[in-house]
């Protein structure tokens, strides 16, 4: 029942206080709240939810929620797992239905109970996961934000539950399941992973400068409005490369990550390009989003000895 779901979420913090306040040592039980958000409209796009809750693989609750009736469900929605043993695995499967018997979106998610804590597991029912254009994800992966990602989230990556968790717009690149992550790669038309001291081909630019192509992969930073900055240093010449700063929108990538490619990082500036051929360059990247969160990363590259 929808009322039961909402009441359960209200009682979770109280239950935690009661359990943790008992004498006899450290608390042995914990709680988890699945926080459901969506850019689909309840009563228009989504008319019914089928929600299955499991603990250690066993179904503990199977319910249908309807958008009409005396107590229709609303999104954001809280689905609670209360007063469970430390180490218990919890899973939820949500099927969202429109006007047909086939689910519009299927979303799975899971984590593990931690004693003395009430964890928040964020789950999105994204429009990008609905319809014929949505990817087909094989278990244990699930569709999130239009790409396939892991359904299980390590509890160490989860935040503590708070009543205002649903405030603010959901962001495909920022599921808040851990700290900001940033990786430096290469690529003009896509993100390609690199290792330290991989070759970076120098190319002549259209306006007379020379550049290498940089690509980035990140998670838990805003998709749009984030400030991306590249800097560099050449040890052999004790030379700092002029900073390169842009505000570009990241594209969704696999595994819940987002990517930005085709960053034309000019390396010569006021330096003769001939001096840079074959040198090693430390590329440093930072992405700062509108929330003030920052991800940083660096990568050594070996500049090519020729110019394309």
PDB file of C-alpha atoms in Angstrom:
ATOM      1  CA  UNK A   1       0.000   0.000   0.000  1.00  0.00           C
ATOM      2  CA  UNK A   2       1.336   3.483  -0.814  1.00  0.00           C
ATOM      3  CA  UNK A   3       0.500   4.835   2.670  1.00  0.00           C
ATOM      4  CA  UNK A   4       2.471   1.985   4.259  1.00  0.00           C
ATOM      5  CA  UNK A   5       5.490   2.804   2.073  1.00  0.00           C
ATOM      6  CA  UNK A   6       5.434   6.456   3.118  1.00  0.00           C
ATOM      7  CA  UNK A   7       4.852   5.693   6.793  1.00  0.00           C
ATOM      8  CA  UNK A   8       7.698   3.184   6.746  1.00  0.00           C
ATOM      9  CA  UNK A   9      10.098   5.856   5.479  1.00  0.00           C
ATOM     10  CA  UNK A  10       9.040   8.155   8.307  1.00  0.00           C
ATOM     11  CA  UNK A  11       9.678   5.480  10.938  1.00  0.00           C
ATOM     12  CA  UNK A  12      13.137   4.473   9.623  1.00  0.00           C
ATOM     13  CA  UNK A  13      15.081   7.234  11.454  1.00  0.00           C
ATOM     14  CA  UNK A  14      13.126   6.538  14.659  1.00  0.00           C
ATOM     15  CA  UNK A  15      13.879   2.823  14.451  1.00  0.00           C
ATOM     16  CA  UNK A  16      17.546   3.572  13.992  1.00  0.00           C
ATOM     17  CA  UNK A  17      17.601   5.677  17.138  1.00  0.00           C
ATOM     18  CA  UNK A  18      15.878   2.939  19.110  1.00  0.00           C
ATOM     19  CA  UNK A  19      18.248   0.232  17.905  1.00  0.00           C
ATOM     20  CA  UNK A  20      21.447   2.263  18.298  1.00  0.00           C
ATOM     21  CA  UNK A  21      20.347   3.502  21.707  1.00  0.00           C
ATOM     22  CA  UNK A  22      20.027   0.036  23.213  1.00  0.00           C
ATOM     23  CA  UNK A  23      22.621  -0.987  25.764  1.00  0.00           C
ATOM     24  CA  UNK A  24      24.901  -3.939  25.226  1.00  0.00           C
ATOM     25  CA  UNK A  25      27.532  -2.621  22.810  1.00  0.00           C
ATOM     26  CA  UNK A  26      27.550  -1.598  19.181  1.00  0.00           C
ATOM     27  CA  UNK A  27      24.308  -1.817  17.132  1.00  0.00           C
ATOM     28  CA  UNK A  28      23.992  -4.948  15.015  1.00  0.00           C
ATOM     29  CA  UNK A  29      21.119  -3.857  12.780  1.00  0.00           C
ATOM     30  CA  UNK A  30      20.651  -1.215  10.127  1.00  0.00           C
ATOM     31  CA  UNK A  31      18.268   0.223   7.559  1.00  0.00           C
ATOM     32  CA  UNK A  32      18.212   1.256   3.917  1.00  0.00           C
ATOM     33  CA  UNK A  33      15.876   3.522   1.966  1.00  0.00           C
ATOM     34  CA  UNK A  34      15.558   3.239  -1.812  1.00  0.00           C
ATOM     35  CA  UNK A  35      14.891   6.750  -3.103  1.00  0.00           C
ATOM     36  CA  UNK A  36      13.090   6.624  -6.450  1.00  0.00           C
ATOM     37  CA  UNK A  37      13.127   9.589  -8.838  1.00  0.00           C
ATOM     38  CA  UNK A  38      12.023   9.909 -12.464  1.00  0.00           C
ATOM     39  CA  UNK A  39      11.599  12.340 -15.320  1.00  0.00           C
ATOM     40  CA  UNK A  40       8.486  10.373 -16.323  1.00  0.00           C
ATOM     41  CA  UNK A  41       5.131  11.847 -15.252  1.00  0.00           C
ATOM     42  CA  UNK A  42       2.982   9.981 -12.741  1.00  0.00           C
ATOM     43  CA  UNK A  43      -0.600   9.670 -14.016  1.00  0.00           C
ATOM     44  CA  UNK A  44       0.452  10.455 -17.583  1.00  0.00           C
ATOM     45  CA  UNK A  45       3.490   8.353 -18.532  1.00  0.00           C
ATOM     46  CA  UNK A  46       3.406   6.015 -15.525  1.00  0.00           C
ATOM     47  CA  UNK A  47       0.081   4.644 -14.258  1.00  0.00           C
ATOM     48  CA  UNK A  48       1.258   1.687 -12.187  1.00  0.00           C
ATOM     49  CA  UNK A  49       4.355   0.406 -10.382  1.00  0.00           C
ATOM     50  CA  UNK A  50       5.125  -3.198  -9.574  1.00  0.00           C
ATOM     51  CA  UNK A  51       7.648  -3.267  -6.717  1.00  0.00           C
ATOM     52  CA  UNK A  52       9.418  -6.397  -5.452  1.00  0.00           C
ATOM     53  CA  UNK A  53      11.633  -6.260  -2.373  1.00  0.00           C
ATOM     54  CA  UNK A  54      14.124  -9.022  -1.565  1.00  0.00           C
ATOM     55  CA  UNK A  55      16.358  -9.716   1.416  1.00  0.00           C
ATOM     56  CA  UNK A  56      19.205 -12.185   0.836  1.00  0.00           C
ATOM     57  CA  UNK A  57      17.518 -13.278  -2.381  1.00  0.00           C
ATOM     58  CA  UNK A  58      14.112 -14.046  -0.813  1.00  0.00           C
ATOM     59  CA  UNK A  59      11.032 -11.991  -1.679  1.00  0.00           C
ATOM     60  CA  UNK A  60       9.777 -10.180   1.415  1.00  0.00           C
ATOM     61  CA  UNK A  61       7.228  -7.943  -0.268  1.00  0.00           C
ATOM     62  CA  UNK A  62       5.508  -7.871  -3.668  1.00  0.00           C
ATOM     63  CA  UNK A  63       3.116  -4.990  -4.265  1.00  0.00           C
ATOM     64  CA  UNK A  64       1.270  -2.977  -6.894  1.00  0.00           C
ATOM     65  CA  UNK A  65       1.037   0.814  -6.653  1.00  0.00           C
ATOM     66  CA  UNK A  66      -1.463   2.763  -8.763  1.00  0.00           C
ATOM     67  CA  UNK A  67      -1.527   6.388  -9.839  1.00  0.00           C
ATOM     68  CA  UNK A  68      -5.265   6.708  -9.204  1.00  0.00           C
ATOM     69  CA  UNK A  69      -7.463   5.712  -6.276  1.00  0.00           C
ATOM     70  CA  UNK A  70      -7.680   6.946  -2.708  1.00  0.00           C
ATOM     71  CA  UNK A  71      -3.905   7.026  -2.047  1.00  0.00           C
ATOM     72  CA  UNK A  72      -1.971   7.278  -5.330  1.00  0.00           C
ATOM     73  CA  UNK A  73       1.796   6.933  -5.244  1.00  0.00           C
ATOM     74  CA  UNK A  74       4.008   9.911  -5.936  1.00  0.00           C
ATOM     75  CA  UNK A  75       7.545  10.251  -7.241  1.00  0.00           C
ATOM     76  CA  UNK A  76       9.954  10.892  -5.524  1.00  0.00           C
ATOM     77  CA  UNK A  77       9.077   7.668  -3.706  1.00  0.00           C
ATOM     78  CA  UNK A  78      10.738   5.955  -0.748  1.00  0.00           C
ATOM     79  CA  UNK A  79      10.937   2.165  -0.474  1.00  0.00           C
ATOM     80  CA  UNK A  80      12.219   1.065   2.920  1.00  0.00           C
ATOM     81  CA  UNK A  81      14.187  -1.882   4.246  1.00  0.00           C
ATOM     82  CA  UNK A  82      14.050  -1.612   8.023  1.00  0.00           C
ATOM     83  CA  UNK A  83      15.734  -3.261  11.015  1.00  0.00           C
ATOM     84  CA  UNK A  84      17.883  -5.841   9.212  1.00  0.00           C
ATOM     85  CA  UNK A  85      21.075  -7.617  10.245  1.00  0.00           C
ATOM     86  CA  UNK A  86      24.449  -6.179   9.329  1.00  0.00           C
ATOM     87  CA  UNK A  87      25.543  -7.759   6.029  1.00  0.00           C
ATOM     88  CA  UNK A  88      22.041  -8.567   4.768  1.00  0.00           C
ATOM     89  CA  UNK A  89      21.765  -8.035   1.009  1.00  0.00           C
ATOM     90  CA  UNK A  90      18.720  -6.085  -0.163  1.00  0.00           C
ATOM     91  CA  UNK A  91      17.367  -5.802  -3.698  1.00  0.00           C
ATOM     92  CA  UNK A  92      14.482  -4.025  -5.318  1.00  0.00           C
ATOM     93  CA  UNK A  93      12.933  -4.529  -8.747  1.00  0.00           C
ATOM     94  CA  UNK A  94      10.634  -1.817 -10.076  1.00  0.00           C
ATOM     95  CA  UNK A  95       8.491  -2.175 -13.170  1.00  0.00           C
ATOM     96  CA  UNK A  96       6.823   1.020 -14.354  1.00  0.00           C
ATOM     97  CA  UNK A  97       3.740   0.599 -16.564  1.00  0.00           C
ATOM     98  CA  UNK A  98       1.967   3.017 -18.855  1.00  0.00           C
ATOM     99  CA  UNK A  99      -1.207   2.108 -20.675  1.00  0.00           C
ATOM    100  CA  UNK A 100      -0.154  -1.388 -21.770  1.00  0.00           C
ATOM    101  CA  UNK A 101       0.530  -4.714 -20.098  1.00  0.00           C
ATOM    102  CA  UNK A 102       4.224  -4.482 -20.969  1.00  0.00           C
ATOM    103  CA  UNK A 103       6.443  -2.514 -18.589  1.00  0.00           C
ATOM    104  CA  UNK A 104       7.629   0.862 -19.799  1.00  0.00           C
ATOM    105  CA  UNK A 105      10.779   0.746 -17.647  1.00  0.00           C
ATOM    106  CA  UNK A 106      12.356  -2.038 -15.591  1.00  0.00           C
ATOM    107  CA  UNK A 107      14.905  -0.981 -12.986  1.00  0.00           C
ATOM    108  CA  UNK A 108      16.788  -3.144 -10.502  1.00  0.00           C
ATOM    109  CA  UNK A 109      19.043  -2.029  -7.665  1.00  0.00           C
ATOM    110  CA  UNK A 110      20.661  -3.496  -4.584  1.00  0.00           C
ATOM    111  CA  UNK A 111      23.134  -2.983  -1.772  1.00  0.00           C
ATOM    112  CA  UNK A 112      24.045  -4.304   1.672  1.00  0.00           C
ATOM    113  CA  UNK A 113      22.854  -3.333   5.147  1.00  0.00           C
ATOM    114  CA  UNK A 114      25.378  -1.694   7.463  1.00  0.00           C
ATOM    115  CA  UNK A 115      24.774  -1.819  11.223  1.00  0.00           C
ATOM    116  CA  UNK A 116      23.951   1.454  12.945  1.00  0.00           C
ATOM    117  CA  UNK A 117      23.296   3.331   9.697  1.00  0.00           C
ATOM    118  CA  UNK A 118      20.365   4.282   7.500  1.00  0.00           C
ATOM    119  CA  UNK A 119      21.670   4.302   3.932  1.00  0.00           C
ATOM    120  CA  UNK A 120      20.104   5.962   0.895  1.00  0.00           C
ATOM    121  CA  UNK A 121      20.185   4.075  -2.415  1.00  0.00           C
ATOM    122  CA  UNK A 122      19.152   6.399  -5.244  1.00  0.00           C
ATOM    123  CA  UNK A 123      17.258   4.802  -8.138  1.00  0.00           C
ATOM    124  CA  UNK A 124      16.139   6.577 -11.300  1.00  0.00           C
ATOM    125  CA  UNK A 125      13.295   5.563 -13.615  1.00  0.00           C
ATOM    126  CA  UNK A 126      14.660   7.418 -16.622  1.00  0.00           C
ATOM    127  CA  UNK A 127      12.726   8.197 -19.783  1.00  0.00           C
ATOM    128  CA  UNK A 128      15.948   7.302 -21.624  1.00  0.00           C
ATOM    129  CA  UNK A 129      15.375   3.705 -20.448  1.00  0.00           C
ATOM    130  CA  UNK A 130      11.866   3.557 -21.937  1.00  0.00           C
ATOM    131  CA  UNK A 131      10.786   2.622 -25.426  1.00  0.00           C
ATOM    132  CA  UNK A 132      12.512   1.043 -28.393  1.00  0.00           C
ATOM    133  CA  UNK A 133      15.632   3.201 -28.109  1.00  0.00           C
ATOM    134  CA  UNK A 134      16.446   1.969 -24.589  1.00  0.00           C
ATOM    135  CA  UNK A 135      19.389  -0.443 -24.280  1.00  0.00           C
ATOM    136  CA  UNK A 136      18.762  -4.094 -23.472  1.00  0.00           C
ATOM    137  CA  UNK A 137      20.744  -4.839 -20.305  1.00  0.00           C
ATOM    138  CA  UNK A 138      21.540  -8.342 -19.107  1.00  0.00           C
ATOM    139  CA  UNK A 139      21.497  -9.054 -15.363  1.00  0.00           C
ATOM    140  CA  UNK A 140      23.173  -8.044 -13.135  1.00  0.00           C
ATOM    141  CA  UNK A 141      23.247  -4.831 -15.145  1.00  0.00           C
ATOM    142  CA  UNK A 142      20.293  -2.467 -15.349  1.00  0.00           C
ATOM    143  CA  UNK A 143      19.358   0.555 -17.452  1.00  0.00           C
ATOM    144  CA  UNK A 144      20.136   3.857 -15.735  1.00  0.00           C
ATOM    145  CA  UNK A 145      20.089   7.159 -17.566  1.00  0.00           C
ATOM    146  CA  UNK A 146      19.911   5.453 -20.943  1.00  0.00           C
ATOM    147  CA  UNK A 147      22.977   3.208 -20.505  1.00  0.00           C
ATOM    148  CA  UNK A 148      23.623  -0.155 -18.870  1.00  0.00           C
ATOM    149  CA  UNK A 149      25.212  -0.027 -15.431  1.00  0.00           C
ATOM    150  CA  UNK A 150      25.687  -2.209 -12.379  1.00  0.00           C
ATOM    151  CA  UNK A 151      22.548  -2.778 -10.318  1.00  0.00           C
ATOM    152  CA  UNK A 152      24.513  -3.440  -7.119  1.00  0.00           C
ATOM    153  CA  UNK A 153      26.066  -0.471  -5.317  1.00  0.00           C
ATOM    154  CA  UNK A 154      28.671  -1.059  -2.625  1.00  0.00           C
ATOM    155  CA  UNK A 155      27.362   0.348   0.684  1.00  0.00           C
ATOM    156  CA  UNK A 156      30.644   2.227   1.115  1.00  0.00           C
ATOM    157  CA  UNK A 157      29.554   4.346  -1.854  1.00  0.00           C
ATOM    158  CA  UNK A 158      26.128   5.226  -0.415  1.00  0.00           C
ATOM    159  CA  UNK A 159      25.226   8.375   1.473  1.00  0.00           C
ATOM    160  CA  UNK A 160      23.300   8.502   4.730  1.00  0.00           C
ATOM    161  CA  UNK A 161      19.564   8.987   4.432  1.00  0.00           C
ATOM    162  CA  UNK A 162      18.178  12.468   5.028  1.00  0.00           C
ATOM    163  CA  UNK A 163      14.628  13.721   4.641  1.00  0.00           C
ATOM    164  CA  UNK A 164      15.592  16.238   1.948  1.00  0.00           C
ATOM    165  CA  UNK A 165      17.379  13.774  -0.322  1.00  0.00           C
ATOM    166  CA  UNK A 166      14.983  14.310  -3.243  1.00  0.00           C
ATOM    167  CA  UNK A 167      15.444  18.079  -3.497  1.00  0.00           C
ATOM    168  CA  UNK A 168      17.173  19.171  -6.656  1.00  0.00           C
ATOM    169  CA  UNK A 169      17.027  17.766 -10.162  1.00  0.00           C
ATOM    170  CA  UNK A 170      18.431  14.293 -10.813  1.00  0.00           C
ATOM    171  CA  UNK A 171      21.552  14.212 -12.968  1.00  0.00           C
ATOM    172  CA  UNK A 172      22.580  11.220 -15.068  1.00  0.00           C
ATOM    173  CA  UNK A 173      26.271  11.955 -14.449  1.00  0.00           C
ATOM    174  CA  UNK A 174      25.818  12.551 -10.721  1.00  0.00           C
ATOM    175  CA  UNK A 175      24.033   9.612  -9.066  1.00  0.00           C
ATOM    176  CA  UNK A 176      25.723  10.551  -5.759  1.00  0.00           C
ATOM    177  CA  UNK A 177      26.883   7.000  -5.169  1.00  0.00           C
ATOM    178  CA  UNK A 178      30.397   8.058  -4.234  1.00  0.00           C
ATOM    179  CA  UNK A 179      32.996  10.826  -4.533  1.00  0.00           C
ATOM    180  CA  UNK A 180      33.743  12.547  -7.862  1.00  0.00           C
ATOM    181  CA  UNK A 181      35.793  10.375 -10.213  1.00  0.00           C
ATOM    182  CA  UNK A 182      37.777  11.702 -13.178  1.00  0.00           C
ATOM    183  CA  UNK A 183      39.944   9.854 -15.727  1.00  0.00           C
ATOM    184  CA  UNK A 184      42.215  11.311 -18.419  1.00  0.00           C
ATOM    185  CA  UNK A 185      42.222   9.633 -21.805  1.00  0.00           C
ATOM    186  CA  UNK A 186      42.531  10.633 -25.434  1.00  0.00           C
ATOM    187  CA  UNK A 187      40.299  10.897 -28.477  1.00  0.00           C
ATOM    188  CA  UNK A 188      38.875  13.312 -31.018  1.00  0.00           C
ATOM    189  CA  UNK A 189      35.631  11.428 -31.685  1.00  0.00           C
ATOM    190  CA  UNK A 190      35.302   9.302 -28.524  1.00  0.00           C
ATOM    191  CA  UNK A 191      36.910   8.618 -25.157  1.00  0.00           C
ATOM    192  CA  UNK A 192      39.811   6.164 -25.395  1.00  0.00           C
ATOM    193  CA  UNK A 193      41.580   5.020 -22.204  1.00  0.00           C
ATOM    194  CA  UNK A 194      45.327   5.573 -21.915  1.00  0.00           C
ATOM    195  CA  UNK A 195      48.206   4.623 -19.625  1.00  0.00           C
ATOM    196  CA  UNK A 196      51.052   6.804 -18.431  1.00  0.00           C
ATOM    197  CA  UNK A 197      53.634   7.582 -21.125  1.00  0.00           C
ATOM    198  CA  UNK A 198      51.441   6.456 -24.006  1.00  0.00           C
ATOM    199  CA  UNK A 199      52.186   8.327 -27.220  1.00  0.00           C
ATOM    200  CA  UNK A 200      50.288  11.584 -27.791  1.00  0.00           C
ATOM    201  CA  UNK A 201      50.330  12.609 -31.438  1.00  0.00           C
ATOM    202  CA  UNK A 202      50.996  16.303 -32.040  1.00  0.00           C
ATOM    203  CA  UNK A 203      48.822  17.871 -34.727  1.00  0.00           C
ATOM    204  CA  UNK A 204      48.882  21.244 -36.427  1.00  0.00           C
ATOM    205  CA  UNK A 205      45.800  23.299 -35.638  1.00  0.00           C
ATOM    206  CA  UNK A 206      43.706  25.366 -38.046  1.00  0.00           C
ATOM    207  CA  UNK A 207      44.970  28.667 -36.600  1.00  0.00           C
ATOM    208  CA  UNK A 208      48.690  27.951 -36.521  1.00  0.00           C
ATOM    209  CA  UNK A 209      49.066  26.336 -33.093  1.00  0.00           C
ATOM    210  CA  UNK A 210      49.808  22.710 -32.246  1.00  0.00           C
ATOM    211  CA  UNK A 211      47.732  20.442 -30.043  1.00  0.00           C
ATOM    212  CA  UNK A 212      47.052  16.955 -28.760  1.00  0.00           C
ATOM    213  CA  UNK A 213      43.582  15.469 -28.343  1.00  0.00           C
ATOM    214  CA  UNK A 214      42.395  14.923 -24.759  1.00  0.00           C
ATOM    215  CA  UNK A 215      39.245  13.110 -23.588  1.00  0.00           C
ATOM    216  CA  UNK A 216      37.825  12.769 -20.078  1.00  0.00           C
ATOM    217  CA  UNK A 217      35.589  10.271 -18.296  1.00  0.00           C
ATOM    218  CA  UNK A 218      33.878  11.185 -15.042  1.00  0.00           C
ATOM    219  CA  UNK A 219      31.185  10.287 -12.529  1.00  0.00           C
ATOM    220  CA  UNK A 220      29.414  12.163  -9.708  1.00  0.00           C
ATOM    221  CA  UNK A 221      29.827  15.572 -11.307  1.00  0.00           C
ATOM    222  CA  UNK A 222      27.124  17.558 -13.109  1.00  0.00           C
ATOM    223  CA  UNK A 223      26.561  16.779 -16.776  1.00  0.00           C
ATOM    224  CA  UNK A 224      26.054  20.406 -17.800  1.00  0.00           C
ATOM    225  CA  UNK A 225      27.522  23.679 -16.583  1.00  0.00           C
ATOM    226  CA  UNK A 226      30.684  22.066 -15.204  1.00  0.00           C
ATOM    227  CA  UNK A 227      33.978  23.921 -15.737  1.00  0.00           C
ATOM    228  CA  UNK A 228      36.621  21.714 -17.361  1.00  0.00           C
ATOM    229  CA  UNK A 229      40.248  22.856 -17.116  1.00  0.00           C
ATOM    230  CA  UNK A 230      43.405  21.328 -18.595  1.00  0.00           C
ATOM    231  CA  UNK A 231      46.942  22.331 -17.607  1.00  0.00           C
ATOM    232  CA  UNK A 232      50.305  20.814 -18.431  1.00  0.00           C
ATOM    233  CA  UNK A 233      53.962  20.766 -17.422  1.00  0.00           C
ATOM    234  CA  UNK A 234      57.061  19.633 -19.336  1.00  0.00           C
ATOM    235  CA  UNK A 235      59.749  18.591 -16.852  1.00  0.00           C
ATOM    236  CA  UNK A 236      62.635  18.567 -19.341  1.00  0.00           C
ATOM    237  CA  UNK A 237      62.053  22.262 -20.115  1.00  0.00           C
ATOM    238  CA  UNK A 238      60.591  23.271 -16.747  1.00  0.00           C
ATOM    239  CA  UNK A 239      57.739  24.640 -18.838  1.00  0.00           C
ATOM    240  CA  UNK A 240      54.104  25.202 -17.855  1.00  0.00           C
ATOM    241  CA  UNK A 241      51.534  24.890 -20.645  1.00  0.00           C
ATOM    242  CA  UNK A 242      48.876  27.596 -20.854  1.00  0.00           C
ATOM    243  CA  UNK A 243      45.585  26.504 -19.208  1.00  0.00           C
ATOM    244  CA  UNK A 244      42.666  25.422 -21.404  1.00  0.00           C
ATOM    245  CA  UNK A 245      39.185  25.998 -19.934  1.00  0.00           C
ATOM    246  CA  UNK A 246      35.763  25.171 -21.373  1.00  0.00           C
ATOM    247  CA  UNK A 247      32.199  24.634 -20.201  1.00  0.00           C
ATOM    248  CA  UNK A 248      30.999  21.691 -22.298  1.00  0.00           C
ATOM    249  CA  UNK A 249      28.224  19.165 -21.674  1.00  0.00           C
ATOM    250  CA  UNK A 250      29.313  15.568 -21.032  1.00  0.00           C
ATOM    251  CA  UNK A 251      27.783  12.605 -22.879  1.00  0.00           C
ATOM    252  CA  UNK A 252      26.445   9.517 -21.033  1.00  0.00           C
ATOM    253  CA  UNK A 253      28.798   6.537 -21.091  1.00  0.00           C
ATOM    254  CA  UNK A 254      28.731   2.951 -19.857  1.00  0.00           C
ATOM    255  CA  UNK A 255      28.748   2.024 -16.190  1.00  0.00           C
ATOM    256  CA  UNK A 256      27.097   5.237 -15.017  1.00  0.00           C
ATOM    257  CA  UNK A 257      30.016   7.363 -16.232  1.00  0.00           C
ATOM    258  CA  UNK A 258      29.939  10.344 -18.589  1.00  0.00           C
ATOM    259  CA  UNK A 259      32.537  11.371 -21.149  1.00  0.00           C
ATOM    260  CA  UNK A 260      33.871  14.437 -22.917  1.00  0.00           C
ATOM    261  CA  UNK A 261      36.117  14.081 -25.956  1.00  0.00           C
ATOM    262  CA  UNK A 262      37.609  16.217 -28.706  1.00  0.00           C
ATOM    263  CA  UNK A 263      39.391  18.609 -26.331  1.00  0.00           C
ATOM    264  CA  UNK A 264      42.014  20.355 -28.482  1.00  0.00           C
ATOM    265  CA  UNK A 265      44.770  21.021 -25.921  1.00  0.00           C
ATOM    266  CA  UNK A 266      47.264  23.479 -27.428  1.00  0.00           C
ATOM    267  CA  UNK A 267      50.765  22.778 -26.152  1.00  0.00           C
ATOM    268  CA  UNK A 268      53.031  25.339 -27.818  1.00  0.00           C
ATOM    269  CA  UNK A 269      51.631  28.792 -26.993  1.00  0.00           C
ATOM    270  CA  UNK A 270      54.746  30.984 -26.803  1.00  0.00           C
ATOM    271  CA  UNK A 271      57.123  28.011 -27.150  1.00  0.00           C
ATOM    272  CA  UNK A 272      58.647  26.769 -30.398  1.00  0.00           C
ATOM    273  CA  UNK A 273      56.964  23.439 -31.158  1.00  0.00           C
ATOM    274  CA  UNK A 274      60.328  21.937 -32.191  1.00  0.00           C
ATOM    275  CA  UNK A 275      61.440  22.116 -28.552  1.00  0.00           C
ATOM    276  CA  UNK A 276      58.484  19.955 -27.472  1.00  0.00           C
ATOM    277  CA  UNK A 277      58.911  17.087 -29.920  1.00  0.00           C
ATOM    278  CA  UNK A 278      59.554  13.804 -28.081  1.00  0.00           C
ATOM    279  CA  UNK A 279      59.238  15.368 -24.626  1.00  0.00           C
ATOM    280  CA  UNK A 280      57.094  14.059 -21.738  1.00  0.00           C
ATOM    281  CA  UNK A 281      54.096  16.118 -20.707  1.00  0.00           C
ATOM    282  CA  UNK A 282      52.107  15.897 -17.472  1.00  0.00           C
ATOM    283  CA  UNK A 283      48.477  16.630 -18.303  1.00  0.00           C
ATOM    284  CA  UNK A 284      46.349  17.700 -15.331  1.00  0.00           C
ATOM    285  CA  UNK A 285      42.566  17.888 -15.581  1.00  0.00           C
ATOM    286  CA  UNK A 286      39.906  19.226 -13.255  1.00  0.00           C
ATOM    287  CA  UNK A 287      36.125  19.379 -13.527  1.00  0.00           C
ATOM    288  CA  UNK A 288      34.211  21.644 -11.120  1.00  0.00           C
ATOM    289  CA  UNK A 289      30.428  21.478 -11.174  1.00  0.00           C
ATOM    290  CA  UNK A 290      27.729  23.957 -10.118  1.00  0.00           C
ATOM    291  CA  UNK A 291      27.463  22.315  -6.688  1.00  0.00           C
ATOM    292  CA  UNK A 292      31.111  23.096  -5.990  1.00  0.00           C
ATOM    293  CA  UNK A 293      32.207  19.453  -6.263  1.00  0.00           C
ATOM    294  CA  UNK A 294      35.548  18.915  -8.005  1.00  0.00           C
ATOM    295  CA  UNK A 295      37.153  15.937  -9.692  1.00  0.00           C
ATOM    296  CA  UNK A 296      40.857  15.911 -10.571  1.00  0.00           C
ATOM    297  CA  UNK A 297      43.139  13.562 -12.476  1.00  0.00           C
ATOM    298  CA  UNK A 298      46.482  13.572 -14.258  1.00  0.00           C
ATOM    299  CA  UNK A 299      48.288  11.554 -16.895  1.00  0.00           C
ATOM    300  CA  UNK A 300      51.857  11.541 -18.247  1.00  0.00           C
ATOM    301  CA  UNK A 301      52.037  11.417 -22.048  1.00  0.00           C
ATOM    302  CA  UNK A 302      54.947  11.045 -24.466  1.00  0.00           C
ATOM    303  CA  UNK A 303      54.720  13.737 -27.142  1.00  0.00           C
ATOM    304  CA  UNK A 304      55.313  12.483 -30.658  1.00  0.00           C
ATOM    305  CA  UNK A 305      58.541  13.253 -32.516  1.00  0.00           C
ATOM    306  CA  UNK A 306      56.622  14.309 -35.603  1.00  0.00           C
ATOM    307  CA  UNK A 307      53.684  16.582 -36.455  1.00  0.00           C
ATOM    308  CA  UNK A 308      50.612  15.638 -38.420  1.00  0.00           C
TER     309      UNK A 308
END
